[in-house]
XYZ file of C-alpha atoms in Angstrom:
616
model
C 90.872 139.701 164.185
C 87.961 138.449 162.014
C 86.277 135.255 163.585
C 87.080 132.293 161.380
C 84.559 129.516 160.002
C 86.344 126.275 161.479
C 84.258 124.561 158.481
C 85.855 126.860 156.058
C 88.609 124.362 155.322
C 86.908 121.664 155.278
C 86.439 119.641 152.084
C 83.072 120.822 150.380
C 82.601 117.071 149.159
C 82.935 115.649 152.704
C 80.437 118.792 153.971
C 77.027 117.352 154.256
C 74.122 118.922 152.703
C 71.738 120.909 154.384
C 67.860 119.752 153.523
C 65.012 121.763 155.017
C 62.834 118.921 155.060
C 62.174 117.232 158.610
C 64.312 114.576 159.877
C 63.201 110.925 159.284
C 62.028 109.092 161.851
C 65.053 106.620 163.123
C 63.439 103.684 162.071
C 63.646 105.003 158.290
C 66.748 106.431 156.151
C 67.188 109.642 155.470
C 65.426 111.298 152.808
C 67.969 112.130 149.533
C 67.954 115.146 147.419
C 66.593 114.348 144.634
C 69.812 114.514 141.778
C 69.395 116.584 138.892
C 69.909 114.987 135.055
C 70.590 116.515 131.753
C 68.325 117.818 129.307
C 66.447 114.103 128.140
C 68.067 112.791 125.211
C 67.575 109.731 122.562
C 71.071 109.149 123.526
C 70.566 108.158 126.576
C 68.677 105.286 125.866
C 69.397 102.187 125.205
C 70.139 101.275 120.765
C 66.758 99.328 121.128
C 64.699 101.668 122.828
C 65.827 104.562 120.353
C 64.816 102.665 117.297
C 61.426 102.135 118.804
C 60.927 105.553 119.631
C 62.435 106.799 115.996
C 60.102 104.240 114.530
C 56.618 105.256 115.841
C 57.464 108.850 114.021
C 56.908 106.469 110.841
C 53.525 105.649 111.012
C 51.153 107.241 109.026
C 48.299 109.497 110.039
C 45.482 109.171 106.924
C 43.036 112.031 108.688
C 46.453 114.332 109.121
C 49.298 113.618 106.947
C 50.801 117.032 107.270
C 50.968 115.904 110.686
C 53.204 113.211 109.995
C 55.647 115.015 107.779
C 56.243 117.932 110.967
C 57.083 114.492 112.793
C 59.065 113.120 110.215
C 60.859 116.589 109.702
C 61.852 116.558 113.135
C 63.926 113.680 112.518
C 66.738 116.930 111.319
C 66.930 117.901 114.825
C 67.990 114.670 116.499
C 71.911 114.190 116.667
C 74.026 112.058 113.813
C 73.568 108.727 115.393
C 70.313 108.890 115.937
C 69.648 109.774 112.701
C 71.782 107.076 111.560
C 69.274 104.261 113.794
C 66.589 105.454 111.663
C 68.169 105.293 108.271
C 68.918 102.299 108.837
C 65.734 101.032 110.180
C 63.882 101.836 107.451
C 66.524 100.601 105.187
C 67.527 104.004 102.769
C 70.112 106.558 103.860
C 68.578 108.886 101.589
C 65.048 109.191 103.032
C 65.694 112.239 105.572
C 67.019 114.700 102.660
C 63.446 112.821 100.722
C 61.344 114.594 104.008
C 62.922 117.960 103.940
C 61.368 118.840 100.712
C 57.506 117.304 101.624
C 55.798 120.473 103.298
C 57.255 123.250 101.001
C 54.289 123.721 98.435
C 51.573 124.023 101.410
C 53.791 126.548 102.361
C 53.978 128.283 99.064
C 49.751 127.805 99.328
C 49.474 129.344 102.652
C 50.886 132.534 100.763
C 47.802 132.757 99.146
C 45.142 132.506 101.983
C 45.237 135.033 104.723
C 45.433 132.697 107.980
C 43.413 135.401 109.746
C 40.666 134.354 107.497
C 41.220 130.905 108.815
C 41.396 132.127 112.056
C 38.328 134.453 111.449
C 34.849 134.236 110.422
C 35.638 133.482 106.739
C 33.734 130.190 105.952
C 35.332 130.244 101.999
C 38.755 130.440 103.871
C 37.866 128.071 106.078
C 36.399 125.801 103.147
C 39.581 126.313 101.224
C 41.767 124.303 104.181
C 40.005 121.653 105.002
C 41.937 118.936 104.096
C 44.371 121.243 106.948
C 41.601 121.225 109.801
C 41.022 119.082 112.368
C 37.567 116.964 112.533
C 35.903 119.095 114.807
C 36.756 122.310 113.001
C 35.212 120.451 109.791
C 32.345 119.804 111.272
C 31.462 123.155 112.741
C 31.987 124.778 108.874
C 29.569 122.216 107.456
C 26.955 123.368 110.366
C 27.994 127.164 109.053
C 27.507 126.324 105.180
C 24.047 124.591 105.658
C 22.304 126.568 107.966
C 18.879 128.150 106.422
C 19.006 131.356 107.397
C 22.624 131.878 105.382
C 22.247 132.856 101.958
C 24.070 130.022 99.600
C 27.228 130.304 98.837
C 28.363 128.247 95.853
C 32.025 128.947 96.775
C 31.851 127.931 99.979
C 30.041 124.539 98.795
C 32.515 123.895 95.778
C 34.783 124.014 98.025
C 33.708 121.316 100.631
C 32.198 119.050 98.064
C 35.553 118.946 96.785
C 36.733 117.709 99.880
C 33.831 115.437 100.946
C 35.848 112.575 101.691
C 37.862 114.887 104.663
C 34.495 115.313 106.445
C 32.708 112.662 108.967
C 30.118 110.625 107.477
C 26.812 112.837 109.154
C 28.469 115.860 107.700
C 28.605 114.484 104.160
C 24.983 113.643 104.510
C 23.925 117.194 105.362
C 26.146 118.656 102.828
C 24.113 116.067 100.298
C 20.717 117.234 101.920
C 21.765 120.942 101.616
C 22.693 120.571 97.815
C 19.524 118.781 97.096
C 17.437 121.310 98.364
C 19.631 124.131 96.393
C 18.838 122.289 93.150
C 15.118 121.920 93.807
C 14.678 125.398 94.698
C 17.138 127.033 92.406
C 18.101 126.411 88.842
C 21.609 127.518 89.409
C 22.712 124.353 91.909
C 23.093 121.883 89.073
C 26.753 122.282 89.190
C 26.908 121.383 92.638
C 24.735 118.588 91.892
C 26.957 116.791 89.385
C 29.842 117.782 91.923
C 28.452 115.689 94.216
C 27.898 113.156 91.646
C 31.625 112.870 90.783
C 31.734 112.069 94.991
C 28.915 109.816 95.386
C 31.541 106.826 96.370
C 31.448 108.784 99.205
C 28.048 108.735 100.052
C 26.180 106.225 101.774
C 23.474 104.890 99.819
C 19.836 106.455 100.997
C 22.491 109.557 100.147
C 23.261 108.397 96.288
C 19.277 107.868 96.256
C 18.242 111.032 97.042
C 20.739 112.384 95.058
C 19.650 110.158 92.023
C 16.039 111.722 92.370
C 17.661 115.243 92.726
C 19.465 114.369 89.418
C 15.800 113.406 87.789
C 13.962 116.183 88.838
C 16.351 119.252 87.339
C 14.283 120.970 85.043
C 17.238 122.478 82.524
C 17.747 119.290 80.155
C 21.188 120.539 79.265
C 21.873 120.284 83.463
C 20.311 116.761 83.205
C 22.180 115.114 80.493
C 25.614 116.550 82.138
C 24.759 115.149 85.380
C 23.123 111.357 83.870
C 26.911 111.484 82.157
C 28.419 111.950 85.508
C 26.710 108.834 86.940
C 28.186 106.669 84.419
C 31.320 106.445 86.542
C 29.419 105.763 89.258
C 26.681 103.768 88.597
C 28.210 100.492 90.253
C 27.729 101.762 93.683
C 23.849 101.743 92.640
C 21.004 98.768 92.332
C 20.245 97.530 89.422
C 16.779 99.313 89.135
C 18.439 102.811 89.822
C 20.736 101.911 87.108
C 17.714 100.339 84.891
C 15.897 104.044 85.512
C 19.610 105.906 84.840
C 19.891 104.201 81.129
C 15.904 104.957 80.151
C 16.557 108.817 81.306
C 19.097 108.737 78.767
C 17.355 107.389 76.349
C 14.933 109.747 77.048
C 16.827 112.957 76.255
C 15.688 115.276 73.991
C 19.506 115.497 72.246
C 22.919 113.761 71.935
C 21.425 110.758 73.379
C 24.262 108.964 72.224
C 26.878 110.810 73.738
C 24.956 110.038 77.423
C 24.477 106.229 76.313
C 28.074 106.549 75.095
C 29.633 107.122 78.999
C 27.776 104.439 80.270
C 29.186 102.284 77.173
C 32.818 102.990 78.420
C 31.941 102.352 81.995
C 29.768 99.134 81.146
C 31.742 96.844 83.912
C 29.879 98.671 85.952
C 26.260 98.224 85.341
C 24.602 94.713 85.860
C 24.388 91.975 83.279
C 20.937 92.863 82.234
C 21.180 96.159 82.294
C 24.591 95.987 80.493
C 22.029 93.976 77.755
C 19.428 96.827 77.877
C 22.356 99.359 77.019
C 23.520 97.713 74.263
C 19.856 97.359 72.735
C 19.426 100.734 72.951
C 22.577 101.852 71.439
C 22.129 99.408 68.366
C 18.865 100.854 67.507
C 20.164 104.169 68.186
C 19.772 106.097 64.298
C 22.842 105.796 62.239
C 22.960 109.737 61.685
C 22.769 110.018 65.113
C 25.767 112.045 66.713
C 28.004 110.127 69.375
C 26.488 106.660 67.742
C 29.828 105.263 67.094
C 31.647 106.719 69.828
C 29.209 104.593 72.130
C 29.755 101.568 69.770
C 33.662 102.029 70.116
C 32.963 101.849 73.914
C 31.090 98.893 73.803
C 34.063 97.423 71.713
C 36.628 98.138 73.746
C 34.295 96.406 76.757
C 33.722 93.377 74.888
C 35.901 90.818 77.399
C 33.112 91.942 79.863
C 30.615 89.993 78.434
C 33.046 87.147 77.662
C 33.339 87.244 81.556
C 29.596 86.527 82.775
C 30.051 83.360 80.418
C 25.909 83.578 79.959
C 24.842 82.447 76.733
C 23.166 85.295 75.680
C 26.008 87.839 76.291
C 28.009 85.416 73.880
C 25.140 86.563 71.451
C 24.981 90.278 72.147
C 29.589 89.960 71.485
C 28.589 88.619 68.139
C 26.018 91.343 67.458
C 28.619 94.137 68.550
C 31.018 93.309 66.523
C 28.928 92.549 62.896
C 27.557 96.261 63.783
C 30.856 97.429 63.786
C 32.623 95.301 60.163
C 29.115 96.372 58.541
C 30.075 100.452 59.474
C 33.690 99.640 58.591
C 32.641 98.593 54.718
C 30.444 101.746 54.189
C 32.320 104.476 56.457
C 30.540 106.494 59.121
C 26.406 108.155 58.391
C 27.057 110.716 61.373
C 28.247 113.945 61.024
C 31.445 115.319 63.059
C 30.237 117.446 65.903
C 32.702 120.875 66.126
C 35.588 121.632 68.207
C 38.486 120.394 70.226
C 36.380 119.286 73.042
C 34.279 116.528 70.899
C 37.764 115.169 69.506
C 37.140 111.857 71.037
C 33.669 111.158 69.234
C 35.006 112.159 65.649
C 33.110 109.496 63.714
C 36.255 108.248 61.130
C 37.862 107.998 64.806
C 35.879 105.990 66.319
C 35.680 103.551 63.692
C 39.500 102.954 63.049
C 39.089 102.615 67.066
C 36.676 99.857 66.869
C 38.268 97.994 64.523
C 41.958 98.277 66.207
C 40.173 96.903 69.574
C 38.251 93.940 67.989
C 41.473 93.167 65.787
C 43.667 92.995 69.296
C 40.909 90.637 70.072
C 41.113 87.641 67.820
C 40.155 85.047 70.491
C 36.315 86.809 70.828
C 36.153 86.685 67.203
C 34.806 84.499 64.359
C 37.166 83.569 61.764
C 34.862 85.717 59.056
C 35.006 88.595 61.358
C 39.617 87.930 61.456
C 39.973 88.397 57.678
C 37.887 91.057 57.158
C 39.448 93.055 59.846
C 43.129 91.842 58.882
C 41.922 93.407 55.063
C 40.928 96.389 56.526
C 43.742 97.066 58.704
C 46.758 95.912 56.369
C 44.810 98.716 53.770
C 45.611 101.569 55.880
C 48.904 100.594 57.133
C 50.175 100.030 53.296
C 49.165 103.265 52.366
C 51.946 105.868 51.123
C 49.396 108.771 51.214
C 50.322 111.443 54.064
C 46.782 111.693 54.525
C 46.461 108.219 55.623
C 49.611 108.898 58.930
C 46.811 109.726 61.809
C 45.222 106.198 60.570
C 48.497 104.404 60.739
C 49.234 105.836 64.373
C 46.234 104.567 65.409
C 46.636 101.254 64.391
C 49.629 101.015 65.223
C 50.125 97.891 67.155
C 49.149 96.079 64.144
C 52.720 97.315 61.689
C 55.517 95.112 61.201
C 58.519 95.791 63.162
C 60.377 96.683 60.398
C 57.821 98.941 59.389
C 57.608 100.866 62.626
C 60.842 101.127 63.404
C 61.395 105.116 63.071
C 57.885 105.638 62.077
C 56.231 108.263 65.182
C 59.277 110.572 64.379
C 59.003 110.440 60.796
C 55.124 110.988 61.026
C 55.271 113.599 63.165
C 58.109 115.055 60.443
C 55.712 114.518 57.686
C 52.587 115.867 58.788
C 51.759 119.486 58.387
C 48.549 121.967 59.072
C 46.240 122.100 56.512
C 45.858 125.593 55.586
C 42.429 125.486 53.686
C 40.728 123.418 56.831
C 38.309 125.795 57.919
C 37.406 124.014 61.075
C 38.764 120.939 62.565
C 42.170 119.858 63.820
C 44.347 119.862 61.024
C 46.805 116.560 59.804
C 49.650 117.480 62.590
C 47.382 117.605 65.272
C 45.434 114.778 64.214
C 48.359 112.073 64.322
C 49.064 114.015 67.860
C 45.814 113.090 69.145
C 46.397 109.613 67.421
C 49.297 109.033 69.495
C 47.721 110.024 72.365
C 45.233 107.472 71.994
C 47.563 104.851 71.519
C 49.729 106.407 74.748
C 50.297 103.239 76.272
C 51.127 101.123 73.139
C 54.322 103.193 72.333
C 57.847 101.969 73.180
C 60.255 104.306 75.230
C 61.699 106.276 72.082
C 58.151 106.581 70.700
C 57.009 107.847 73.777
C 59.656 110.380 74.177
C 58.817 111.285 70.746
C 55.749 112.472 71.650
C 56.737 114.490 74.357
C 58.863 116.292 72.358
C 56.154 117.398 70.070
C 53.375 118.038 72.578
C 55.717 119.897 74.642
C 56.792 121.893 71.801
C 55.375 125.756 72.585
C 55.298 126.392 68.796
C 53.136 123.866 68.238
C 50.697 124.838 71.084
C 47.363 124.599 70.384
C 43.382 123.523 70.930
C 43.790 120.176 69.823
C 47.135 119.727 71.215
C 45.760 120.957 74.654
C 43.394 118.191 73.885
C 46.192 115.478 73.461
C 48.060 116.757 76.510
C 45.002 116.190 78.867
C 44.589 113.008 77.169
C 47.960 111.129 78.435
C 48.139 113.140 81.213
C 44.287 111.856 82.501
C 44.932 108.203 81.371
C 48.265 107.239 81.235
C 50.795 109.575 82.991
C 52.212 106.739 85.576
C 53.705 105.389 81.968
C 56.137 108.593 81.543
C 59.233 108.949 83.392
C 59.532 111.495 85.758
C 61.124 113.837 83.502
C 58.408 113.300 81.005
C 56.079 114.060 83.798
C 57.187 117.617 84.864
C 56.651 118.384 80.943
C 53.627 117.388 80.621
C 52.461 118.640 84.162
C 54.228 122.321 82.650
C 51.980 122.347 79.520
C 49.271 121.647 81.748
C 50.051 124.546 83.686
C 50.997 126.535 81.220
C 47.246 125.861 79.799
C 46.123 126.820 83.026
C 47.903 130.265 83.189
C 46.243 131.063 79.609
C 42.120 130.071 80.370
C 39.600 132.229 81.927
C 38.162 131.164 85.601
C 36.124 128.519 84.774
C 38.536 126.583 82.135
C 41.436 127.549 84.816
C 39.071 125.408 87.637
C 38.536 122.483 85.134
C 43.044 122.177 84.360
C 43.638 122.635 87.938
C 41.236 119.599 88.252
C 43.029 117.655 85.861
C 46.002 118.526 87.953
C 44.708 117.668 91.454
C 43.558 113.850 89.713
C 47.050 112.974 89.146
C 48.891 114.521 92.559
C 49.629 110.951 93.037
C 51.926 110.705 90.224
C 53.420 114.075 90.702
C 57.179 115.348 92.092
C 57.659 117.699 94.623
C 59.030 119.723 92.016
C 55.992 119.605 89.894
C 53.883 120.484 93.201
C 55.773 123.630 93.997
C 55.481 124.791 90.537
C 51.862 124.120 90.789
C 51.428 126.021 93.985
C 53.611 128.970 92.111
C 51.206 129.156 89.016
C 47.930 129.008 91.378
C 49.234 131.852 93.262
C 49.960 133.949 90.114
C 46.664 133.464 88.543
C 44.948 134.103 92.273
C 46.560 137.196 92.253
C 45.833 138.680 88.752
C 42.483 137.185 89.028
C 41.597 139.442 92.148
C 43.031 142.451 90.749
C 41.168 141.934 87.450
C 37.888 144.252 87.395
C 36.485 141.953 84.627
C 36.678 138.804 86.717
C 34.316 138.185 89.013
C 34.854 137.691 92.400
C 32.237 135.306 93.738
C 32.453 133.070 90.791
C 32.757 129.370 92.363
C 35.376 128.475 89.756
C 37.547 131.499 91.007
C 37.250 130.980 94.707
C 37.903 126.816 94.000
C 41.391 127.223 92.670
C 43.519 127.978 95.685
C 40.988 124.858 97.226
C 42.397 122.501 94.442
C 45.973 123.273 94.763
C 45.501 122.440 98.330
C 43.703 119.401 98.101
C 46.652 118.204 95.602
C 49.187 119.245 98.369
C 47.423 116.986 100.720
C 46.616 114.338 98.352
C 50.577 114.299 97.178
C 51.606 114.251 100.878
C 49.624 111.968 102.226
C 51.028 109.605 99.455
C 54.255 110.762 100.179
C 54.067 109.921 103.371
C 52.313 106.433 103.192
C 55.050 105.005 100.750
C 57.780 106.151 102.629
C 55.881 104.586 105.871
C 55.119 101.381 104.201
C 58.080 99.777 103.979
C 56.423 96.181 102.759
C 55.846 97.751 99.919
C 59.140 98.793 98.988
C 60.241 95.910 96.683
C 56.568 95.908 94.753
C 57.727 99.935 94.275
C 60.869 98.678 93.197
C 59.336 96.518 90.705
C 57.094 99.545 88.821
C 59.135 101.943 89.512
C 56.784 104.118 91.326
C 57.295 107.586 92.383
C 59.170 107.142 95.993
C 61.814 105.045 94.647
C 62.242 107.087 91.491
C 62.738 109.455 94.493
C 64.909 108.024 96.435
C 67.292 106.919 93.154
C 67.315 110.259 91.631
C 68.682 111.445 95.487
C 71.875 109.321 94.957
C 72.832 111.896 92.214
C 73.791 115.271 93.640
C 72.202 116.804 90.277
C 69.233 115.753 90.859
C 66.540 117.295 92.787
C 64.326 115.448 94.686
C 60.970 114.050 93.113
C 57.803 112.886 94.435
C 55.710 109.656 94.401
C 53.057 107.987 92.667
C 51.428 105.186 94.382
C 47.638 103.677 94.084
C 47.313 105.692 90.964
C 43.738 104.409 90.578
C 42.493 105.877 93.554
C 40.323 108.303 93.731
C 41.025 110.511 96.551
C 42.726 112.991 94.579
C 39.464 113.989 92.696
């Protein structure tokens, strides 16, 4: 008979367990096996302690958004419950299904660069994701791009000075040295000068000085006057001698003068009171005949309250002067001649004198009574006139008709006017009350407005000047359009895109990557989509060339709008003490989260701190 295991009956519960490790001492208990858990789960915790955890995944990371939305995103893996703490801790239901669709045009991007380039030796790959790298991986590129024994590579430099404000402070200053050098040795750098122009805010200021002198010393006056333009913008991060020595190098140009001293007119809140004095001089003793004259004079116009501001005596002087300059052009119509093509639409002379007069006329309280009746003459002329070829006029001044008057009137204008067939150059009557309207974007009512879209969205009526108009309200006022409106005007934009050769394609896509902030996720993905398809045909195409800056930038842009659009993304849905001023302009996120309520609707971006200018 088999021997039998007396403890074989015995209850396994009552058995005690066997340990290997040494008995304790008698004085002490027993040592006990340590017990085994489940898997570790937010359910587990206490209600409190798994809102705290769900709420640090909220907080923003500004030097790695994407990092945040693969946090965020993870949200879809936590069970029902939890995911119900967090909804309601951040007060809207709806913001989950909002995160799903954040990453998916960087994916649609990372299509187009080969992540073994990344990975690899490529430094234009490289270049191309930096907004994606980490700080240290930033700043071993920059040491790549500027060492002296590489030969230059304008892609490679495009591409980082497009994403200067990504890089650490020391690395922006040796990117600044590097270009410098480039321009004084090279002709061809100029581009990368003014580049780093449009960037300077992010410069520290012995940086913006050597980069002023850089500017002074190119050689090419064609490259000079472009890059004295770009400064305009920028010139209030300088002292008032470096601006003093900007507005004499101006004056100093061998041609269009006026155009130069015409971008600092626009941007005159940002020079100093007396040099904001000197500009004016110059401009007002700038030749009549003189091309860009009066588009510089419309700029000081439209500027006036900024000399009201300083309250000095003699700016009160110089407001008068301004606007007696502009009555006396009004009564004997424009000396300069119109300079050619769609480009120069904004300096048309006939333009820019209907503009004056519409900005002093909103303006009564900086005028004189003399200087009231003669514009209230002038104004009621055009707007009384049945003549079709007075409609682009009457747009313009629009803000000045009678309600009864302009009830109806955009569609019926845009009805009226048709192309002149005998122009031989020049936009012709249609597209002149289009760019009309586009000037007076943010003066039109909702059914104006939509209007507008209509027509500019129209693919029959695509053209030069209409391309113009487009870029016009979608540059200046595109926070203004609904979201709807948006997407159309992003899709001409694109469509634009799709159409121009490399380095027209670069300058759109710019356009684009300047108003990420303002853009759906729709309108990203369909961004991403068109990059990719020009990428694509442009590296198959023999005629195209290959190292052309403006080629290798695009796939940079798109990226740097995927970052700028997320990281916006992701700091409005973060920043929930914002949420009721959102509410009140109806910015992007809770457009967003509104249009999510209805099943129909897909879900849209953001557009928050549309002033900034990160997304340049």
């Amino acid at each position: 008979m088999p021997r039998l295991n007396p403890a074989a009956n015995e209850d396994p519960v009552a058995r005690p367990v066997r340990s290997n490790k040494r008995k304790a001492p008698d004085f002490g208990e027993a040592d006990a096996k340590r017990p085994r858990y489940a898997e570790g789960s937010l359910n587990n915790l206490p209600t409190e302690l798994q809102v705290e955890v769900l709420r640090n995944l909220m907080v923003p990371d500004e030097r790695d958004p994407l990092k945040t939305v693969r946090d965020l995103a993870s949200l879809r893996r936590v069970n029902r419950s939890s995911r119900d703490l967090i909804e309601l801790e951040i007060g809207d239901g709806k913001f989950v299904d909002l995160i799903r669709n954040i990453g998916v045009a960087r994916w649609q991007l990372l299509k187009i660069i080969d992540p073994k380039e990344v990975e690899g030796k490529s430094r234009f790959a490289k270049a191309e994701t930096i907004p994606w790298a980490t700080p240290e991986q930033r700043s071993l590129l920059v040491s790549n791009i500027v060492r002296p024994d590489r030969s230059a590579d304008f892609g490679d430099l495009t591409c980082t000075i497009l994403n200067l404000d990504y890089l650490e402070r020391s690395d922006r200053s040796r990117v600044q040295l590097h270009v410098c050098h480039l321009a004084r040795t090279g002709p061809a750098a100029w581009e990368l000068v003014k580049g780093l122009i449009e960037k300077s805010e992010h410069l520290d200021p012995a940086d913006r000085s050597n980069l002023l002198k850089a500017t002074f010393d190119l050689e090419n006056p064609d490259a000079r006057r472009d890059c004295l333009g770009a400064w305009a913008a920028r010139c209030g991060r300088l002292d008032g001698q470096q601006q003093r020595s900007l507005l004499y190098a101006a004056r100093n140009q061998a041609s269009e003068t006026a155009f130069t001293l015409g971008a600092y007119a626009h941007n005159l809140e940002q020079l100093e009171p007396a040099n904001r004095r000197l500009l004016i001089e110059q401009i007002l003793t700038t030749a009549p005949e003189r091309p860009g004259r009066l588009w510089a004079l419309s700029g000081l116009v439209s500027k006036l309250d900024v000399l009201v501001e300083s309250g000095e005596q003699i700016d009160e002087y110089e407001k008068v002067r301004v606007a007696n300059e502009v009555i006396a052009g009004l009564t004997h119509g424009p000396h300069e001649p119109a300079m050619p093509g769609p480009e120069h639409w904004m300096t048309d002379p006939e333009l820019c004198q209907r503009e004056a007069a519409h900005q002093l006329k909103s303006r009564p309280e900086l005028l004189e009574q003399y200087q009231i009746a003669f514009l209230h003459s002038y104004v009621k002329g055009h707007l009384e006139s049945g003549n079709d070829a007075d409609l682009p006029s009457q747009v313009q001044l629009l803000p000045h008709m009678q309600r009864n008057q302009r009830e109806h009137f955009v569609e019926q204008a845009l009805r009226r006017a048709t192309g002149d067939d005998d122009l031989v150059w020049g936009p012709t009557l249609d597209e002149r009350v289009a760019l009309a309207l586009a000037l007076r974007e943010k003066d039109l009512e909702p059914a104006e407005r939509e209007h507008f879209v209509n027509y500019i969205s129209d693919v029959e009526n695509s053209c030069a000047y209409l391309e113009e108009a487009v870029r016009h309200v979608a540059n200046t006022g595109l926070d203004r359009f609904s979201p709807e409106q948006r997407t159309r005007i992003v899709e001409e934009r694109l469509f634009t895109f799709q159409e121009k050769e490399a380095a027209d394609a670069s300058l759109v896509l710019g356009d684009v990557v300047v108003n990420a902030r303002q853009l759906t996720s729709e309108d990203i993905a369909m961004m991403s989509k068109a990059v990719r398809a020009l990428t694509v045909s442009f590296r198959v195409d023999e005629n195209v060339d290959k190292a052309d800056p403006n080629v290798r930038s695009l796939t940079a842009r798109a990226a740097r709008a995927v970052t700028v659009w997320t990281q916006e993304a992701v700091h409005n849905a973060a920043d929930l003490s914002a949420r009721s001023k959102l509410r009140e302009g109806q910015s992007g996120i809770v457009t967003q989260l509104d249009d999510l309520e209805n099943p129909s609707v897909a879900a849209r971006g953001y557009d928050h701190r549309s002033n900034d200018t990160r997304g340049r």
